[in-house]
């Protein structure tokens, strides 16, 4: 059953998707009955892997009808390719 708060707790399920078409997926997700918007798409930054810069990401989130957090992200920068 869905909880009445949005606080994450140990053991909670969080699904994270990296999308090329974030806005279209977000728009479709928010129309599903029982889905709640956590955050509309907005730019955030994370430290780069080597710590010398940042990685820009458009972050969005929704909660499914059972209360699970789903992140719908779109990376805005090129990510390094492994060796």
Short mmCIF file of N, CA and C in Angstrom, two decimals:
data_model
loop_
_atom_site.label_atom_id
_atom_site.label_comp_id
_atom_site.label_asym_id
_atom_site.label_seq_id
_atom_site.Cartn_x
_atom_site.Cartn_y
_atom_site.Cartn_z
N UNK A 1 0.83 -1.21 0.00
CA UNK A 1 0.00 0.00 0.00
C UNK A 1 0.86 1.26 0.00
N UNK A 2 0.35 2.29 -0.61
CA UNK A 2 1.08 3.56 -0.68
C UNK A 2 1.16 4.19 0.71
N UNK A 3 2.29 4.84 0.98
CA UNK A 3 2.46 5.55 2.26
C UNK A 3 1.97 6.98 2.11
N UNK A 4 1.81 7.62 3.24
CA UNK A 4 1.33 9.00 3.24
C UNK A 4 2.48 10.00 3.18
N UNK A 5 3.75 9.51 3.17
CA UNK A 5 4.88 10.43 3.09
C UNK A 5 5.78 9.99 1.94
N UNK A 6 6.73 10.85 1.59
CA UNK A 6 7.65 10.57 0.50
C UNK A 6 9.07 10.29 0.98
N UNK A 7 9.24 10.07 2.28
CA UNK A 7 10.57 9.81 2.83
C UNK A 7 11.04 8.42 2.42
N UNK A 8 12.27 8.34 1.90
CA UNK A 8 12.84 7.04 1.58
C UNK A 8 13.35 6.37 2.83
N UNK A 9 13.19 5.07 2.89
CA UNK A 9 13.64 4.28 4.03
C UNK A 9 14.48 3.12 3.52
N UNK A 10 15.35 2.55 4.36
CA UNK A 10 16.11 1.37 3.94
C UNK A 10 15.16 0.30 3.41
N UNK A 11 15.52 -0.26 2.28
CA UNK A 11 14.72 -1.31 1.67
C UNK A 11 13.69 -0.80 0.67
N UNK A 12 13.50 0.51 0.57
CA UNK A 12 12.56 1.06 -0.40
C UNK A 12 13.07 0.81 -1.82
N UNK A 13 12.14 0.64 -2.73
CA UNK A 13 12.47 0.44 -4.14
C UNK A 13 12.55 1.79 -4.82
N UNK A 14 13.65 2.02 -5.54
CA UNK A 14 13.81 3.22 -6.36
C UNK A 14 14.24 2.75 -7.74
N UNK A 15 13.45 3.05 -8.75
CA UNK A 15 13.80 2.72 -10.12
C UNK A 15 14.38 3.96 -10.77
N UNK A 16 15.53 3.79 -11.44
CA UNK A 16 16.21 4.92 -12.07
C UNK A 16 16.36 4.62 -13.55
N UNK A 17 15.83 5.49 -14.39
CA UNK A 17 15.92 5.33 -15.84
C UNK A 17 16.66 6.52 -16.43
N UNK A 18 17.59 6.24 -17.33
CA UNK A 18 18.27 7.27 -18.09
C UNK A 18 17.65 7.27 -19.48
N UNK A 19 17.04 8.38 -19.85
CA UNK A 19 16.23 8.45 -21.06
C UNK A 19 16.80 9.44 -22.08
N UNK A 20 16.53 9.18 -23.32
CA UNK A 20 16.86 10.14 -24.38
C UNK A 20 15.68 11.09 -24.63
N UNK A 21 14.48 10.65 -24.28
CA UNK A 21 13.26 11.42 -24.54
C UNK A 21 12.51 11.66 -23.23
N UNK A 22 13.20 12.24 -22.28
CA UNK A 22 12.67 12.40 -20.92
C UNK A 22 11.32 13.11 -20.88
N UNK A 23 11.21 14.23 -21.56
CA UNK A 23 9.97 15.00 -21.46
C UNK A 23 8.77 14.20 -21.94
N UNK A 24 8.91 13.47 -23.03
CA UNK A 24 7.80 12.67 -23.56
C UNK A 24 7.42 11.57 -22.57
N UNK A 25 8.41 10.89 -21.99
CA UNK A 25 8.13 9.82 -21.02
C UNK A 25 7.50 10.41 -19.76
N UNK A 26 8.02 11.53 -19.29
CA UNK A 26 7.46 12.18 -18.10
C UNK A 26 6.00 12.57 -18.35
N UNK A 27 5.72 13.16 -19.50
CA UNK A 27 4.35 13.58 -19.82
C UNK A 27 3.40 12.38 -19.85
N UNK A 28 3.86 11.25 -20.41
CA UNK A 28 3.03 10.05 -20.45
C UNK A 28 2.84 9.49 -19.04
N UNK A 29 3.90 9.44 -18.25
CA UNK A 29 3.83 8.86 -16.90
C UNK A 29 2.87 9.63 -16.02
N UNK A 30 2.88 10.94 -16.11
CA UNK A 30 2.04 11.74 -15.22
C UNK A 30 0.55 11.58 -15.54
N UNK A 31 0.23 11.04 -16.70
CA UNK A 31 -1.17 10.82 -17.08
C UNK A 31 -1.73 9.49 -16.58
N UNK A 32 -0.85 8.61 -16.08
CA UNK A 32 -1.29 7.30 -15.61
C UNK A 32 -2.07 7.47 -14.29
N UNK A 33 -3.26 6.88 -14.21
CA UNK A 33 -4.03 7.00 -12.96
C UNK A 33 -3.23 6.48 -11.76
N UNK A 34 -3.22 7.26 -10.69
CA UNK A 34 -2.54 6.87 -9.47
C UNK A 34 -1.08 7.31 -9.38
N UNK A 35 -0.52 7.80 -10.47
CA UNK A 35 0.87 8.27 -10.46
C UNK A 35 0.89 9.71 -9.95
N UNK A 36 1.84 10.00 -9.03
CA UNK A 36 2.02 11.35 -8.51
C UNK A 36 3.36 11.89 -8.97
N UNK A 37 3.40 13.15 -9.32
CA UNK A 37 4.66 13.79 -9.70
C UNK A 37 5.46 14.10 -8.44
N UNK A 38 6.72 13.68 -8.42
CA UNK A 38 7.63 14.06 -7.35
C UNK A 38 8.28 15.39 -7.70
N UNK A 39 8.94 15.41 -8.84
CA UNK A 39 9.55 16.65 -9.34
C UNK A 39 9.43 16.68 -10.85
N UNK A 40 9.03 17.82 -11.37
CA UNK A 40 9.03 18.03 -12.82
C UNK A 40 10.47 18.12 -13.30
N UNK A 41 10.72 17.88 -14.59
CA UNK A 41 12.09 17.96 -15.09
C UNK A 41 12.77 19.28 -14.72
N UNK A 42 13.97 19.14 -14.16
CA UNK A 42 14.76 20.32 -13.80
C UNK A 42 16.24 19.94 -13.82
N UNK A 43 17.10 20.91 -14.15
CA UNK A 43 18.54 20.60 -14.24
C UNK A 43 19.19 20.47 -12.87
N UNK A 44 20.03 19.44 -12.73
CA UNK A 44 20.84 19.25 -11.53
C UNK A 44 22.25 18.90 -11.98
N UNK A 45 23.21 19.01 -11.07
CA UNK A 45 24.58 18.62 -11.40
C UNK A 45 25.08 17.62 -10.36
N UNK A 46 25.92 16.71 -10.84
CA UNK A 46 26.57 15.72 -9.98
C UNK A 46 28.06 15.82 -10.22
N UNK A 47 28.89 15.47 -9.25
CA UNK A 47 30.34 15.48 -9.46
C UNK A 47 30.72 14.51 -10.58
N UNK A 48 31.69 14.91 -11.40
CA UNK A 48 32.17 14.00 -12.45
C UNK A 48 32.89 12.83 -11.81
N UNK A 49 33.11 11.80 -12.60
CA UNK A 49 33.73 10.59 -12.07
C UNK A 49 35.13 10.85 -11.52
N UNK A 50 35.86 11.76 -12.17
CA UNK A 50 37.23 12.03 -11.69
C UNK A 50 37.28 13.19 -10.70
N UNK A 51 36.12 13.79 -10.41
CA UNK A 51 36.06 14.85 -9.41
C UNK A 51 36.53 16.21 -9.89
N UNK A 52 36.83 16.34 -11.19
CA UNK A 52 37.34 17.62 -11.69
C UNK A 52 36.27 18.49 -12.34
N UNK A 53 35.07 17.99 -12.47
CA UNK A 53 34.01 18.76 -13.12
C UNK A 53 32.66 18.29 -12.63
N UNK A 54 31.65 18.52 -13.46
CA UNK A 54 30.30 18.11 -13.11
C UNK A 54 29.66 17.40 -14.30
N UNK A 55 28.63 16.64 -13.99
CA UNK A 55 27.80 16.00 -15.00
C UNK A 55 26.42 16.64 -14.87
N UNK A 56 25.96 17.23 -15.95
CA UNK A 56 24.64 17.88 -15.95
C UNK A 56 23.57 16.86 -16.31
N UNK A 57 22.50 16.83 -15.51
CA UNK A 57 21.42 15.88 -15.70
C UNK A 57 20.10 16.62 -15.55
N UNK A 58 19.16 16.34 -16.45
CA UNK A 58 17.80 16.80 -16.25
C UNK A 58 17.12 15.73 -15.40
N UNK A 59 16.74 16.07 -14.18
CA UNK A 59 16.16 15.13 -13.22
C UNK A 59 14.65 15.32 -13.15
N UNK A 60 13.93 14.21 -13.08
CA UNK A 60 12.49 14.23 -12.84
C UNK A 60 12.14 12.99 -12.05
N UNK A 61 11.03 13.03 -11.32
CA UNK A 61 10.61 11.84 -10.59
C UNK A 61 9.10 11.78 -10.48
N UNK A 62 8.62 10.55 -10.38
CA UNK A 62 7.21 10.28 -10.13
C UNK A 62 7.13 9.15 -9.12
N UNK A 63 5.97 9.01 -8.50
CA UNK A 63 5.69 7.89 -7.61
C UNK A 63 4.61 7.04 -8.27
N UNK A 64 4.87 5.74 -8.37
CA UNK A 64 3.86 4.87 -8.96
C UNK A 64 2.70 4.69 -7.98
N UNK A 65 1.61 4.05 -8.40
CA UNK A 65 0.45 3.92 -7.51
C UNK A 65 0.74 3.21 -6.19
N UNK A 66 1.82 2.41 -6.13
CA UNK A 66 2.20 1.74 -4.88
C UNK A 66 3.15 2.58 -4.04
N UNK A 67 3.50 3.77 -4.51
CA UNK A 67 4.37 4.66 -3.75
C UNK A 67 5.85 4.51 -4.03
N UNK A 68 6.24 3.69 -5.03
CA UNK A 68 7.65 3.53 -5.37
C UNK A 68 8.14 4.74 -6.15
N UNK A 69 9.33 5.20 -5.80
CA UNK A 69 9.93 6.35 -6.48
C UNK A 69 10.53 5.88 -7.80
N UNK A 70 10.24 6.62 -8.87
CA UNK A 70 10.80 6.35 -10.18
C UNK A 70 11.47 7.62 -10.67
N UNK A 71 12.78 7.55 -10.90
CA UNK A 71 13.52 8.68 -11.46
C UNK A 71 13.54 8.55 -12.97
N UNK A 72 13.25 9.65 -13.63
CA UNK A 72 13.28 9.73 -15.10
C UNK A 72 14.31 10.79 -15.45
N UNK A 73 15.52 10.36 -15.75
CA UNK A 73 16.64 11.28 -15.94
C UNK A 73 17.11 11.31 -17.38
N UNK A 74 17.69 12.44 -17.76
CA UNK A 74 18.33 12.57 -19.06
C UNK A 74 19.68 13.25 -18.85
N UNK A 75 20.75 12.51 -19.13
CA UNK A 75 22.10 13.05 -18.99
C UNK A 75 22.32 14.04 -20.13
N UNK A 76 22.80 15.23 -19.78
CA UNK A 76 22.97 16.29 -20.76
C UNK A 76 24.40 16.40 -21.28
N UNK A 77 25.34 15.72 -20.64
CA UNK A 77 26.75 15.77 -21.03
C UNK A 77 27.20 14.40 -21.51
N UNK A 78 28.26 14.39 -22.32
CA UNK A 78 28.87 13.13 -22.72
C UNK A 78 29.51 12.50 -21.51
N UNK A 79 29.29 11.21 -21.32
CA UNK A 79 29.92 10.49 -20.22
C UNK A 79 31.16 9.79 -20.74
N UNK A 80 32.19 9.65 -19.90
CA UNK A 80 33.40 8.97 -20.35
C UNK A 80 33.13 7.50 -20.63
N UNK A 81 33.82 6.98 -21.62
CA UNK A 81 33.71 5.57 -21.97
C UNK A 81 34.82 4.83 -21.24
N UNK A 82 34.49 3.65 -20.70
CA UNK A 82 35.47 2.86 -19.96
C UNK A 82 36.66 2.44 -20.82
N UNK A 83 37.75 2.08 -20.15
CA UNK A 83 38.95 1.64 -20.87
C UNK A 83 38.78 0.27 -21.47
#
